[in-house]
XYZ file of C-alpha atoms in Angstrom:
404
model
C -7.159 7.811 -13.839
C -9.104 4.818 -12.530
C -6.247 3.913 -10.213
C -6.185 7.353 -8.571
C -9.985 7.165 -8.151
C -9.669 3.714 -6.561
C -7.118 4.900 -4.026
C -9.410 7.837 -3.136
C -12.333 5.469 -2.464
C -13.424 5.164 1.219
C -12.638 1.415 1.213
C -9.016 2.338 0.479
C -8.895 4.877 3.273
C -9.842 2.760 6.279
C -7.174 3.763 8.834
C -4.766 1.167 10.212
C -4.375 1.046 14.026
C -1.986 3.577 15.556
C 1.619 2.448 15.069
C 3.523 2.526 18.374
C 7.289 2.024 18.740
C 6.807 -1.701 19.393
C 4.814 -2.011 16.151
C 7.770 -0.810 14.056
C 10.188 -3.325 12.592
C 13.079 -0.967 13.374
C 13.484 1.760 15.955
C 15.779 4.338 14.392
C 18.169 6.736 16.091
C 16.866 10.056 14.692
C 20.390 11.503 14.571
C 22.120 8.730 12.635
C 22.826 10.059 9.172
C 23.258 7.586 6.318
C 26.483 8.270 4.489
C 28.509 6.582 1.796
C 32.237 6.832 2.378
C 34.643 7.184 -0.505
C 36.682 4.470 1.214
C 33.924 2.086 0.172
C 33.057 1.229 3.757
C 29.376 1.204 4.595
C 29.671 2.303 8.213
C 27.341 4.953 9.575
C 28.512 8.364 10.700
C 28.394 8.519 14.502
C 25.532 10.552 15.916
C 27.778 13.176 17.524
C 28.993 14.183 14.065
C 25.563 13.840 12.476
C 24.151 17.061 13.913
C 26.865 19.160 12.322
C 26.521 17.369 8.974
C 22.777 17.808 8.485
C 21.635 20.824 6.454
C 19.225 23.109 8.321
C 15.660 21.832 8.349
C 16.688 18.342 7.259
C 16.316 15.258 9.436
C 18.633 12.254 9.354
C 15.797 10.354 7.647
C 16.107 12.695 4.650
C 19.619 11.360 4.040
C 18.455 7.740 3.676
C 18.245 6.154 0.225
C 14.757 4.956 -0.808
C 15.474 1.291 -0.017
C 16.408 2.166 3.581
C 13.323 4.357 4.013
C 11.285 1.360 2.798
C 12.894 -0.901 5.434
C 12.426 1.665 8.214
C 8.750 2.117 7.285
C 7.769 -1.550 7.747
C 5.395 -2.084 10.673
C 3.127 -4.724 12.190
C 0.226 -3.822 9.880
C 1.738 -3.145 6.463
C 4.855 -3.542 4.383
C 4.410 -0.022 2.961
C 1.690 2.631 3.375
C -1.213 3.194 0.974
C -0.160 6.601 -0.246
C 3.530 5.922 -0.221
C 5.376 8.995 -1.556
C 8.468 6.806 -1.697
C 7.121 4.220 -4.147
C 7.877 6.012 -7.459
C 11.480 6.648 -6.322
C 11.951 3.097 -5.098
C 10.630 1.597 -8.352
C 12.760 4.010 -10.401
C 15.870 3.044 -8.402
C 15.219 -0.663 -9.063
C 14.929 0.069 -12.778
C 17.788 2.529 -13.229
C 20.427 2.421 -10.463
C 23.830 1.280 -11.657
C 24.468 -2.390 -10.869
C 27.827 -2.815 -9.123
C 27.608 -6.498 -8.211
C 25.673 -9.570 -9.406
C 25.855 -12.940 -7.664
C 23.649 -16.022 -7.607
C 21.146 -16.357 -4.778
C 21.631 -19.693 -3.095
C 18.685 -21.997 -2.460
C 15.483 -22.114 -4.472
C 14.951 -24.300 -7.493
C 15.541 -21.814 -10.321
C 18.226 -19.268 -11.138
C 17.986 -15.892 -9.378
C 20.613 -13.193 -8.878
C 21.208 -10.689 -6.083
C 22.175 -7.345 -7.572
C 23.725 -4.518 -5.555
C 23.538 -0.771 -6.264
C 26.036 2.012 -5.418
C 23.819 3.150 -2.501
C 24.025 -0.364 -0.977
C 20.462 -1.201 -1.955
C 19.923 -4.714 -3.266
C 17.418 -6.381 -5.564
C 16.454 -9.924 -6.447
C 16.700 -10.365 -10.226
C 14.588 -13.049 -11.916
C 15.409 -13.414 -15.604
C 12.872 -13.775 -18.410
C 12.201 -17.435 -19.227
C 8.963 -17.244 -21.230
C 7.513 -14.784 -23.708
C 4.336 -12.899 -22.777
C 2.064 -15.029 -24.949
C 3.360 -18.472 -23.938
C 1.086 -20.468 -21.651
C 2.251 -23.199 -19.270
C 1.743 -26.502 -21.156
C -1.321 -28.352 -19.800
C 0.741 -31.477 -19.114
C 3.194 -29.635 -16.846
C 2.985 -30.172 -13.088
C 2.786 -26.958 -11.043
C 6.142 -27.812 -9.456
C 7.984 -27.932 -12.776
C 6.496 -24.723 -14.178
C 8.879 -21.905 -15.100
C 9.150 -18.860 -12.866
C 8.103 -15.809 -14.867
C 9.645 -12.384 -14.398
C 6.478 -10.640 -15.564
C 4.418 -12.559 -12.975
C 6.599 -11.062 -10.219
C 5.976 -7.543 -11.563
C 2.228 -8.040 -12.048
C 1.817 -9.710 -8.627
C 3.237 -6.649 -6.840
C 0.763 -4.323 -8.559
C -2.204 -6.699 -8.129
C -1.441 -7.098 -4.410
C -1.409 -3.306 -4.068
C -4.706 -2.917 -5.976
C -6.281 -5.479 -3.610
C -4.985 -3.252 -0.751
C -2.985 -6.086 0.809
C 0.428 -4.399 0.385
C 2.290 -7.549 1.387
C 4.651 -7.941 -1.604
C 7.943 -5.986 -1.715
C 8.138 -3.490 -4.629
C 9.093 -4.944 -8.029
C 10.107 -3.245 -11.274
C 10.942 -4.663 -14.662
C 14.388 -3.965 -16.085
C 16.330 -4.625 -19.258
C 19.743 -5.856 -18.144
C 22.959 -6.021 -20.148
C 24.192 -9.575 -19.466
C 27.768 -8.708 -20.432
C 28.299 -5.462 -18.512
C 25.854 -5.928 -15.629
C 26.403 -9.614 -14.866
C 29.343 -11.329 -16.566
C 31.943 -8.563 -16.309
C 31.224 -7.662 -12.682
C 30.355 -10.939 -10.972
C 32.607 -12.295 -8.233
C 30.626 -15.542 -8.338
C 33.008 -18.061 -9.916
C 30.336 -20.753 -10.326
C 28.123 -18.302 -12.195
C 31.003 -16.943 -14.308
C 31.823 -20.455 -15.552
C 28.376 -20.838 -17.149
C 28.604 -17.983 -19.699
C 28.917 -18.786 -23.405
C 28.154 -17.358 -26.848
C 25.328 -19.184 -28.635
C 25.488 -20.286 -32.304
C 23.368 -17.206 -33.101
C 26.017 -14.977 -31.487
C 24.001 -14.138 -28.366
C 25.475 -14.001 -24.855
C 24.021 -16.789 -22.689
C 24.434 -18.199 -19.178
C 22.677 -20.804 -17.048
C 24.079 -20.648 -13.511
C 23.778 -23.406 -10.920
C 20.432 -24.589 -9.509
C 18.262 -27.695 -9.240
C 15.807 -26.908 -12.076
C 16.549 -25.568 -15.558
C 20.219 -24.705 -15.002
C 21.790 -26.341 -18.049
C 22.996 -25.420 -21.534
C 19.590 -26.544 -22.884
C 17.791 -24.101 -20.601
C 20.301 -21.254 -20.876
C 19.153 -17.648 -20.622
C 20.224 -15.780 -23.730
C 20.277 -12.075 -24.453
C 19.506 -10.289 -27.710
C 22.495 -10.113 -28.284
C 23.226 -9.403 -24.622
C 20.076 -7.633 -23.394
C 17.782 -9.665 -21.147
C 14.512 -8.733 -19.458
C 14.013 -9.493 -15.786
C 12.202 -8.475 -12.631
C 13.976 -6.520 -9.892
C 12.395 -6.977 -6.464
C 13.440 -4.827 -3.510
C 15.012 -7.104 -0.912
C 13.551 -7.237 2.579
C 15.862 -6.320 5.483
C 18.606 -8.863 6.072
C 17.442 -11.744 8.260
C 20.201 -10.945 10.757
C 18.474 -7.581 11.384
C 14.850 -8.692 11.058
C 14.255 -12.398 11.539
C 11.433 -13.940 9.540
C 9.526 -17.073 10.329
C 8.547 -19.450 7.536
C 5.174 -21.212 7.913
C 4.093 -24.247 5.947
C 0.704 -23.577 4.377
C -2.008 -25.950 5.661
C -3.300 -26.069 2.059
C 0.088 -26.928 0.615
C -0.009 -29.300 -2.365
C 1.591 -32.742 -2.216
C 4.425 -31.904 -4.675
C 4.047 -35.485 -5.881
C 2.897 -36.728 -9.287
C 0.153 -39.012 -7.935
C -0.362 -38.377 -4.204
C -3.060 -36.025 -3.015
C -2.765 -33.729 0.010
C -5.140 -34.215 2.965
C -7.178 -31.097 2.175
C -7.990 -32.564 -1.243
C -9.496 -35.694 0.367
C -11.135 -34.389 3.541
C -14.086 -31.993 3.025
C -14.032 -31.082 6.754
C -10.348 -30.215 6.680
C -10.933 -26.583 7.692
C -12.420 -27.593 11.066
C -9.084 -29.261 11.816
C -7.110 -26.167 10.773
C -9.293 -23.905 12.937
C -8.218 -25.878 16.013
C -4.527 -25.704 15.195
C -2.332 -22.760 16.265
C -1.811 -20.132 14.892
C -5.153 -20.478 13.047
C -7.174 -20.983 16.253
C -7.184 -17.295 17.208
C -6.655 -13.819 15.766
C -6.892 -13.103 12.035
C -4.272 -15.562 10.728
C -6.796 -17.770 8.887
C -8.447 -14.702 7.326
C -5.018 -13.432 6.237
C -4.344 -16.808 4.636
C -7.675 -16.565 2.789
C -6.637 -13.098 1.506
C -3.513 -14.767 0.108
C -5.679 -17.502 -1.434
C -7.721 -14.875 -3.296
C -4.538 -13.261 -4.648
C -3.208 -16.668 -5.745
C -6.457 -17.707 -7.428
C -6.664 -14.432 -9.367
C -3.174 -14.947 -10.785
C -3.365 -18.755 -11.053
C -0.472 -19.438 -8.655
C -0.574 -23.067 -7.419
C 2.855 -22.905 -5.803
C 2.133 -21.286 -2.412
C 3.716 -23.951 -0.191
C 4.969 -21.569 2.524
C 4.504 -17.983 3.642
C 6.563 -15.808 5.983
C 6.016 -13.328 8.811
C 8.367 -10.996 10.684
C 9.258 -12.767 13.935
C 9.279 -9.531 15.946
C 5.510 -9.154 15.550
C 4.588 -12.685 16.699
C 1.327 -14.058 15.300
C -0.456 -10.718 15.203
C 0.809 -9.395 11.880
C 0.412 -9.666 8.092
C 1.705 -12.502 5.905
C 4.427 -11.771 3.371
C 3.372 -12.824 -0.133
C 6.826 -13.683 -1.500
C 7.847 -15.586 -4.619
C 5.059 -15.084 -7.143
C 6.856 -16.166 -10.317
C 4.538 -19.102 -10.946
C 1.490 -16.874 -11.297
C 0.053 -15.769 -14.657
C 1.099 -18.981 -16.407
C -2.254 -19.702 -17.973
C -5.256 -17.560 -18.857
C -7.485 -20.138 -20.522
C -8.085 -22.233 -17.375
C -9.046 -21.298 -13.815
C -7.599 -23.552 -11.113
C -10.471 -23.699 -8.609
C -8.505 -25.886 -6.195
C -6.486 -22.768 -5.261
C -9.672 -21.408 -3.652
C -9.958 -24.420 -1.302
C -9.321 -22.419 1.921
C -12.106 -19.964 1.044
C -14.538 -22.664 -0.097
C -13.849 -25.066 2.790
C -13.765 -22.468 5.590
C -16.449 -20.170 4.184
C -14.668 -17.187 5.756
C -13.364 -13.925 4.338
C -12.602 -10.498 5.815
C -15.488 -8.115 5.344
C -13.100 -5.405 4.088
C -11.622 -7.796 1.501
C -15.098 -8.856 0.332
C -16.250 -5.245 -0.047
C -13.143 -4.357 -2.063
C -13.581 -7.413 -4.309
C -17.181 -6.336 -4.971
C -15.931 -2.843 -5.834
C -13.326 -4.267 -8.263
C -16.117 -6.097 -10.099
C -17.903 -2.825 -10.945
C -17.392 -1.013 -14.246
C -15.689 2.167 -12.894
C -13.150 0.094 -10.950
C -12.800 -2.979 -13.167
C -9.853 -5.035 -11.948
C -8.364 -5.644 -15.412
C -8.447 -1.906 -16.216
C -6.736 -1.029 -12.932
C -3.955 -3.575 -13.359
C -3.466 -2.580 -17.012
C -3.076 1.053 -15.906
C -0.682 0.168 -13.070
C 1.514 -1.963 -15.351
C 1.623 0.635 -18.139
C 4.277 2.624 -16.247
C 6.663 -0.343 -15.901
C 9.841 -0.192 -18.051
C 8.912 -3.568 -19.610
C 5.307 -2.646 -20.496
C 3.182 -4.349 -21.678
C 3.872 -6.702 -18.746
C 0.915 -9.057 -19.288
C -0.755 -10.257 -22.484
C -4.391 -9.073 -22.742
C -5.931 -12.554 -22.176
C -4.338 -12.625 -18.695
C -5.978 -9.297 -17.817
C -9.359 -10.535 -19.064
C -8.938 -13.727 -17.022
C -8.693 -11.591 -13.859
C -12.254 -10.290 -14.273
C -13.565 -13.806 -14.921
C -11.753 -15.187 -11.866
C -12.921 -12.323 -9.671
C -16.480 -13.326 -10.616
C -15.731 -16.871 -9.425
C -14.359 -15.638 -6.077
C -17.494 -13.547 -5.506
C -19.672 -16.529 -6.513
C -17.867 -18.726 -3.963
C -18.488 -16.139 -1.220
C -22.114 -15.883 -2.380
C -22.563 -19.648 -1.980
C -21.136 -19.444 1.544
C -23.517 -16.614 2.452
C -26.475 -18.618 1.086
C -25.667 -21.634 3.283
């Protein structure tokens, strides 16, 4: 497989710095066994009992469900490791674990649900709003575009192929709206929005600021609905995250332009502003820019970091539903940070060059990665072809910078 060959390549085996205790998001008591009580409580067994409960040769870690192992593995340098033995299990759990609770996620402009599994894992469910072959209408503003479930799935795999590993794992899933949402929700506001359409399909629309109305209802066939299931990050009470406004944020206004669109020397200003004035923060932001340009995501207004690690850590690439909306146009303005700053990590540049070669063609790698998803094919072919074309434009932009 091309994917296996890619991950064996030396550029995908550059070691990360040694992870010390202070570089881990969580320091775990090695004796605390994870256990699910029949009483339904989610307390942990006290460590004194744990030793007697563990089978010989097993560590407490072995008792953790995949989602908890994912949380415990997060460190200053990566959200998950390159050769993560956990990933197949985690993706399978997202796609197959029984859903015991579904409630609306508050905040955000479009409808999303938080789904809970019997092992206390949780996922963010984004329902299907567009078919694979629909493109965002050219007269739509980026801020009124739909959020696409398949973009969330594809973004996770693309981010991994680029070796960023900054998007939490996502799997597609076919959900039964009746049994897995309507019949089990404790969310009264959500429950009130269910109805049967004239065609006899089960529909709902929830409560949110965009597209939550009878006209924009989400309908099953007759009650089956596709969606993306993203592993949730640790609760903010356990691992605080800081939200940063992107310096290249768009105006979110129909006629106003943002400063970076008017000032060609904007990057010089950014370079003098913390946290971009030292460390690798600006280069990390340019990595994110490359990811966004490849998938056509114009909606990157903020990014997050784990507070524990200060400024010296990776950026979380969350909320990618507005990617992959159009394959026939390339939005060059997304590349503004790269073009204005003329900076990119050497390792990123070398990997991008590799992904433009025939044995490691980006579209082939993403097609292979997405083929294992329960909702395959996740992307229409023109979107995969657009990736190779856009990669060429990123490399051309770097080439122009080098020629300066």
